[in-house]
Amino acid sequence: MFGRLSKTAPVVAALACLAIAPVTAHAQKVDEVTLGWPSQLSVSMAHIAFGQELGFFEEENINLQIESSNAGSLPLLQQLQNGGLDVGYIAVESLIIAEQNQGITFDLQFAYNYMRRSIWEMIALADSPVNEVTDLAGKTIGVGSPAFGNVPITKAILRSSGVDPESVSILGVGLGGSAFRALRAGDIDVLNLFDTMHAALEASGVPIKRIPLPSEYTDHSSQGFMFHKDTIAENPDLVERIGRAMAKSTIACDANAEGCVKAFWKQRPGLKPSGNDDVENLRRQKLVVETRQSRLMWFPDDVEKKFGAFREKDWELLLQEMTSGGTIKEAPADASKYYTNDFVDAFNDFDTDEVIQRAKNWK
């Protein structure tokens, strides 16, 4: 693990030597980087495995290790704060919630806008009478758990659509099989989980439909990569290299989704599905990957397509829905302290066509 520079004087000395006597990229020290992930590893993150197989992280002198947990974002924030992680995949609202509701102050900041569109969805069975949010009055919505972070936002969506949240039952149904059974059995009318979970159900052959949600609740940042402020200030080059490798990996997976799935299976054979032939498994998992890629490759119409960039509007929309949904009592006066766009140009400093060609040529 790279760790925070304030606690690693030998690393600072080594970097100082490099500044005096530059060497080629291949001769530079490889940084051991630990990325914290707040859920179980799955094919939805296949683009990272593909980027590793294509050499994007190696070329940036990064040996990336992913540490996953189902504990949620708060433990990741604490690990980042204490130097136990180098970078964290965090929901953008988590830092604000932790500061306001937990009374904790963190020296952390988002440096890479990873998911520019919300991953949360509402789905119903294809033959359900529920077609719009306004149809949900008196219905039952299934969520992973009533404690999930999307629940206050779901209530805000109902309220903004003219549906009294008190008229709707919200039932914890878990993830995966238990949630799918609840929907198919009619125990719930709508399932309110995230994009790749719903895609997995759809890939299994269950006809579903996605309930249209107001754009102000979907078309803004959802997840980002967060760093300790010490790392941002004292080792900006590391932040640039991580972000650039992530951007390349995202583009590569979009160019070759099938290869992306196969790279994930190669790296993590224990997570390759069983029970079907490889053709069927590939079809199902490719659909999941393509669903996530549609989020990773989505850009608002009013911005230049640069990976990692945040919009001020993203945070305005987020704070609006957090306050209206009761997630926080009061919006911070200045949201700019939670993120930086200082590294965006460096994140995008590569030949996109060359990345796409390498992805298409991979076997």
Coordinates of N, CA, C and O in Angstrom, one line a residue, residues 178-278:
S178 N -33.1 -13.2 -3.1 CA -34.2 -12.8 -2.2 C -35.0 -11.7 -2.8 O -36.2 -11.7 -2.7
A179 N -34.3 -10.7 -3.3 CA -35.0 -9.5 -3.9 C -35.8 -9.9 -5.2 O -37.0 -9.5 -5.4
F180 N -35.2 -10.7 -6.0 CA -35.8 -11.2 -7.2 C -37.1 -12.0 -6.9 O -38.1 -11.9 -7.6
R181 N -37.0 -12.9 -5.9 CA -38.1 -13.7 -5.5 C -39.3 -12.9 -5.0 O -40.4 -13.2 -5.3
A182 N -39.0 -11.8 -4.3 CA -40.0 -11.0 -3.7 C -40.8 -10.3 -4.9 O -42.0 -10.1 -4.8
L183 N -40.0 -9.9 -5.9 CA -40.7 -9.2 -7.0 C -41.5 -10.2 -7.8 O -42.7 -9.9 -8.2
R184 N -41.0 -11.3 -8.1 CA -41.7 -12.3 -8.9 C -42.9 -12.9 -8.2 O -43.9 -13.3 -8.8
A185 N -42.8 -13.0 -6.9 CA -43.9 -13.5 -6.1 C -45.0 -12.5 -5.8 O -46.1 -12.9 -5.3
G186 N -44.8 -11.2 -6.2 CA -45.8 -10.2 -6.0 C -45.8 -9.7 -4.5 O -46.7 -8.9 -4.2
D187 N -44.7 -10.0 -3.8 CA -44.6 -9.4 -2.4 C -44.3 -7.9 -2.5 O -44.6 -7.2 -1.5
I188 N -43.7 -7.5 -3.6 CA -43.5 -6.1 -3.8 C -43.9 -5.7 -5.2 O -44.0 -6.6 -6.1
D189 N -44.2 -4.5 -5.4 CA -44.7 -4.0 -6.8 C -43.5 -3.5 -7.6 O -43.5 -3.6 -8.8
V190 N -42.5 -2.9 -6.9 CA -41.4 -2.3 -7.6 C -40.1 -2.7 -6.8 O -40.1 -2.7 -5.5
L191 N -39.0 -3.0 -7.5 CA -37.8 -3.2 -6.9 C -36.9 -2.0 -7.1 O -36.7 -1.5 -8.2
N192 N -36.3 -1.5 -6.0 CA -35.5 -0.2 -6.0 C -34.1 -0.6 -5.6 O -33.7 -0.3 -4.5
L193 N -33.3 -1.2 -6.6 CA -31.9 -1.4 -6.3 C -31.1 -0.7 -7.4 O -31.5 0.3 -7.9
F194 N -30.0 -1.2 -7.8 CA -29.1 -0.5 -8.7 C -29.0 -1.2 -10.0 O -29.4 -2.4 -10.2
D195 N -28.4 -0.5 -11.0 CA -28.4 -0.9 -12.4 C -28.0 -2.3 -12.7 O -28.7 -3.1 -13.4
T196 N -26.8 -2.7 -12.2 CA -26.3 -4.0 -12.6 C -27.1 -5.2 -11.9 O -27.2 -6.3 -12.4
M197 N -27.7 -4.9 -10.7 CA -28.5 -5.9 -10.0 C -29.7 -6.2 -10.9 O -30.1 -7.3 -11.1
H198 N -30.3 -5.1 -11.4 CA -31.5 -5.3 -12.2 C -31.2 -6.0 -13.6 O -31.9 -6.8 -14.1
A199 N -30.0 -5.6 -14.1 CA -29.6 -6.2 -15.4 C -29.3 -7.7 -15.2 O -29.6 -8.5 -16.1
A200 N -28.9 -8.1 -14.0 CA -28.7 -9.6 -13.8 C -30.0 -10.3 -13.8 O -30.1 -11.4 -14.3
L201 N -31.0 -9.7 -13.2 CA -32.4 -10.3 -13.3 C -32.9 -10.4 -14.7 O -33.4 -11.4 -15.2
E202 N -32.7 -9.3 -15.4 CA -33.1 -9.3 -16.8 C -32.4 -10.3 -17.7 O -33.0 -11.0 -18.5
A203 N -31.1 -10.5 -17.4 CA -30.3 -11.4 -18.2 C -30.7 -12.8 -17.9 O -30.5 -13.7 -18.7
S204 N -31.3 -13.1 -16.8 CA -31.7 -14.4 -16.4 C -33.0 -14.8 -17.1 O -33.5 -16.0 -17.0
G205 N -33.6 -13.9 -17.9 CA -34.8 -14.2 -18.7 C -36.1 -13.6 -18.1 O -37.2 -13.9 -18.7
V206 N -36.0 -12.9 -17.0 CA -37.2 -12.3 -16.5 C -37.5 -10.9 -17.1 O -36.7 -10.0 -17.1
P207 N -38.7 -10.8 -17.8 CA -39.0 -9.5 -18.5 C -39.3 -8.5 -17.4 O -40.2 -8.6 -16.6
I208 N -38.6 -7.3 -17.5 CA -38.8 -6.2 -16.6 C -39.0 -4.9 -17.4 O -38.7 -4.9 -18.6
K209 N -39.4 -3.9 -16.7 CA -39.4 -2.6 -17.2 C -38.9 -1.6 -16.2 O -39.1 -1.8 -15.0
R210 N -38.2 -0.6 -16.7 CA -37.7 0.5 -15.8 C -38.6 1.6 -15.7 O -39.1 2.2 -16.7
I211 N -38.9 2.0 -14.5 CA -39.8 3.1 -14.2 C -39.1 4.4 -14.4 O -38.1 4.7 -13.8
P212 N -39.6 5.3 -15.3 CA -38.9 6.6 -15.6 C -38.8 7.4 -14.3 O -39.8 7.6 -13.6
L213 N -37.6 8.0 -14.0 CA -37.5 8.8 -12.8 C -37.1 10.2 -13.2 O -36.6 10.5 -14.3
P214 N -37.5 11.2 -12.4 CA -37.2 12.6 -12.7 C -35.7 12.8 -12.9 O -34.9 12.3 -12.2
S215 N -35.3 13.5 -14.0 CA -33.9 13.7 -14.3 C -33.1 14.3 -13.2 O -31.9 14.1 -13.1
E216 N -33.7 15.2 -12.4 CA -33.0 15.8 -11.4 C -32.5 14.8 -10.3 O -31.6 15.2 -9.5
Y217 N -33.0 13.6 -10.3 CA -32.6 12.6 -9.4 C -31.7 11.5 -10.0 O -31.3 10.6 -9.4
T218 N -31.5 11.7 -11.3 CA -30.7 10.7 -12.0 C -29.5 11.3 -12.7 O -28.4 10.6 -12.7
D219 N -29.6 12.4 -13.2 CA -28.5 13.0 -14.1 C -27.5 13.8 -13.4 O -27.3 15.0 -13.7
H220 N -26.9 13.2 -12.3 CA -25.8 13.9 -11.6 C -24.9 12.8 -11.1 O -25.2 11.6 -11.1
S221 N -23.8 13.3 -10.6 CA -22.8 12.3 -10.1 C -23.3 11.4 -9.0 O -24.2 11.8 -8.2
S222 N -22.9 10.2 -9.1 CA -23.4 9.1 -8.2 C -22.2 8.6 -7.3 O -22.4 8.5 -6.1
Q223 N -21.1 8.2 -7.9 CA -20.0 7.7 -7.2 C -18.7 8.3 -7.7 O -18.6 8.7 -8.9
G224 N -17.7 8.4 -6.8 CA -16.4 9.0 -7.3 C -15.3 8.3 -6.6 O -15.5 7.4 -5.6
F225 N -14.0 8.6 -7.0 CA -12.8 8.1 -6.3 C -12.3 9.2 -5.4 O -12.1 10.3 -5.8
M226 N -12.1 8.8 -4.1 CA -11.8 9.8 -3.1 C -10.4 9.5 -2.6 O -10.0 8.3 -2.5
F227 N -9.7 10.6 -2.2 CA -8.3 10.4 -1.7 C -8.2 11.3 -0.4 O -8.9 12.2 -0.2
H228 N -7.1 11.0 0.3 CA -6.8 11.8 1.5 C -6.2 13.1 0.9 O -5.5 13.1 -0.1
K229 N -6.5 14.2 1.6 CA -6.0 15.5 1.1 C -4.4 15.5 1.1 O -3.8 16.3 0.3
D230 N -3.8 14.8 2.0 CA -2.4 14.7 2.0 C -1.8 14.1 0.7 O -0.8 14.6 0.1
T231 N -2.5 13.1 0.2 CA -2.1 12.5 -1.0 C -2.3 13.4 -2.2 O -1.4 13.6 -3.1
I232 N -3.4 14.1 -2.2 CA -3.7 15.1 -3.3 C -2.6 16.2 -3.3 O -2.2 16.6 -4.4
A233 N -2.3 16.7 -2.1 CA -1.3 17.8 -2.0 C 0.1 17.4 -2.2 O 0.9 18.1 -2.9
E234 N 0.5 16.2 -1.7 CA 1.9 15.9 -1.7 C 2.3 14.8 -2.7 O 3.5 14.7 -3.0
N235 N 1.3 14.1 -3.3 CA 1.7 13.2 -4.3 C 0.6 13.3 -5.5 O -0.1 12.3 -5.8
P236 N 0.4 14.4 -6.1 CA -0.6 14.6 -7.1 C -0.3 13.7 -8.3 O -1.3 13.2 -9.0
D237 N 0.9 13.3 -8.6 CA 1.2 12.4 -9.7 C 0.6 11.1 -9.5 O 0.1 10.5 -10.5
L238 N 0.5 10.6 -8.3 CA -0.2 9.3 -8.1 C -1.7 9.4 -8.4 O -2.2 8.5 -9.0
V239 N -2.3 10.5 -8.0 CA -3.7 10.7 -8.3 C -3.9 10.7 -9.8 O -4.9 10.1 -10.3
E240 N -3.1 11.4 -10.5 CA -3.2 11.5 -12.0 C -3.1 10.1 -12.6 O -3.9 9.8 -13.5
R241 N -2.1 9.3 -12.2 CA -1.9 8.0 -12.8 C -3.0 7.1 -12.5 O -3.4 6.3 -13.4
I242 N -3.6 7.1 -11.3 CA -4.7 6.2 -11.0 C -5.9 6.6 -11.9 O -6.5 5.8 -12.5
G243 N -6.2 7.9 -12.0 CA -7.3 8.4 -12.8 C -7.2 8.1 -14.2 O -8.1 7.7 -14.9
R244 N -6.0 8.3 -14.7 CA -5.7 8.0 -16.2 C -5.9 6.5 -16.5 O -6.5 6.2 -17.5
A245 N -5.4 5.7 -15.7 CA -5.6 4.2 -15.9 C -7.1 3.8 -15.8 O -7.5 3.0 -16.6
M246 N -7.8 4.4 -14.9 CA -9.3 4.2 -14.8 C -10.0 4.6 -16.1 O -10.9 3.9 -16.6
A247 N -9.6 5.8 -16.6 CA -10.3 6.4 -17.8 C -10.0 5.4 -19.0 O -10.9 5.1 -19.7
K248 N -8.8 5.0 -19.1 CA -8.4 4.1 -20.2 C -9.2 2.8 -20.1 O -9.7 2.3 -21.1
S249 N -9.3 2.3 -18.9 CA -10.0 1.0 -18.6 C -11.5 1.1 -19.0 O -12.0 0.2 -19.6
T250 N -12.1 2.2 -18.7 CA -13.5 2.4 -19.0 C -13.7 2.5 -20.5 O -14.7 1.8 -21.0
I251 N -12.9 3.2 -21.2 CA -13.0 3.3 -22.7 C -12.8 1.9 -23.3 O -13.5 1.5 -24.2
A252 N -11.8 1.2 -22.8 CA -11.5 -0.1 -23.4 C -12.6 -1.1 -23.2 O -12.9 -1.9 -24.1
C253 N -13.2 -1.1 -22.0 CA -14.3 -2.1 -21.8 C -15.5 -1.7 -22.7 O -16.2 -2.6 -23.2
D254 N -15.7 -0.5 -23.0 CA -16.8 -0.1 -23.8 C -16.6 -0.5 -25.3 O -17.5 -0.8 -26.0
A255 N -15.3 -0.6 -25.6 CA -14.9 -1.0 -27.0 C -15.0 -2.5 -27.2 O -15.1 -3.0 -28.3
N256 N -14.9 -3.3 -26.1 CA -14.9 -4.7 -26.2 C -15.4 -5.3 -24.9 O -14.7 -5.8 -24.0
A257 N -16.8 -5.3 -24.8 CA -17.4 -5.8 -23.6 C -17.2 -7.3 -23.4 O -17.1 -7.7 -22.2
E258 N -17.2 -8.0 -24.4 CA -17.0 -9.5 -24.3 C -15.6 -9.8 -23.7 O -15.4 -10.6 -22.8
G259 N -14.6 -9.1 -24.3 CA -13.2 -9.2 -23.7 C -13.1 -8.8 -22.3 O -12.4 -9.3 -21.5
C260 N -13.9 -7.8 -22.0 CA -13.9 -7.2 -20.6 C -14.4 -8.3 -19.6 O -13.8 -8.6 -18.6
V261 N -15.5 -9.0 -20.0 CA -16.0 -10.1 -19.1 C -14.9 -11.2 -19.0 O -14.7 -11.8 -17.9
K262 N -14.4 -11.6 -20.1 CA -13.4 -12.7 -20.1 C -12.1 -12.3 -19.3 O -11.6 -13.2 -18.6
A263 N -11.7 -11.1 -19.3 CA -10.6 -10.6 -18.5 C -11.0 -10.7 -17.0 O -10.1 -11.1 -16.2
F264 N -12.2 -10.4 -16.7 CA -12.7 -10.5 -15.3 C -12.6 -12.0 -14.9 O -12.2 -12.3 -13.8
W265 N -13.1 -12.9 -15.7 CA -13.1 -14.3 -15.4 C -11.6 -14.8 -15.2 O -11.3 -15.6 -14.4
K266 N -10.8 -14.3 -16.1 CA -9.4 -14.7 -16.0 C -8.7 -14.3 -14.7 O -8.0 -15.1 -14.1
Q267 N -9.0 -13.1 -14.3 CA -8.4 -12.6 -13.0 C -9.1 -13.2 -11.8 O -8.4 -13.5 -10.8
R268 N -10.4 -13.5 -11.9 CA -11.1 -14.0 -10.7 C -12.0 -15.2 -11.1 O -13.2 -15.1 -11.2
P269 N -11.3 -16.3 -11.4 CA -12.1 -17.5 -11.8 C -13.1 -18.0 -10.8 O -14.1 -18.6 -11.3
G270 N -13.0 -17.7 -9.6 CA -13.9 -18.1 -8.6 C -15.3 -17.4 -8.7 O -16.3 -17.8 -8.2
L271 N -15.3 -16.2 -9.4 CA -16.5 -15.5 -9.6 C -17.1 -15.7 -11.0 O -18.1 -15.1 -11.4
K272 N -16.6 -16.6 -11.8 CA -17.2 -17.0 -13.0 C -18.4 -17.8 -12.7 O -18.4 -18.8 -12.0
P273 N -19.6 -17.5 -13.3 CA -20.8 -18.2 -13.1 C -20.7 -19.7 -13.4 O -20.0 -20.1 -14.4
S274 N -21.4 -20.5 -12.7 CA -21.5 -21.9 -13.0 C -23.0 -22.3 -13.3 O -23.9 -21.4 -13.1
G275 N -23.3 -23.4 -13.8 CA -24.7 -23.8 -14.0 C -25.1 -23.6 -15.4 O -26.2 -24.1 -15.8
N276 N -24.4 -22.9 -16.3 CA -24.7 -22.7 -17.7 C -23.5 -23.0 -18.5 O -22.4 -23.0 -18.0
D277 N -23.6 -23.1 -19.8 CA -22.4 -23.1 -20.7 C -21.8 -21.8 -20.8 O -22.4 -20.7 -20.4
D278 N -20.6 -21.7 -21.3 CA -19.9 -20.4 -21.3 C -20.6 -19.4 -22.2 O -20.5 -18.2 -22.0

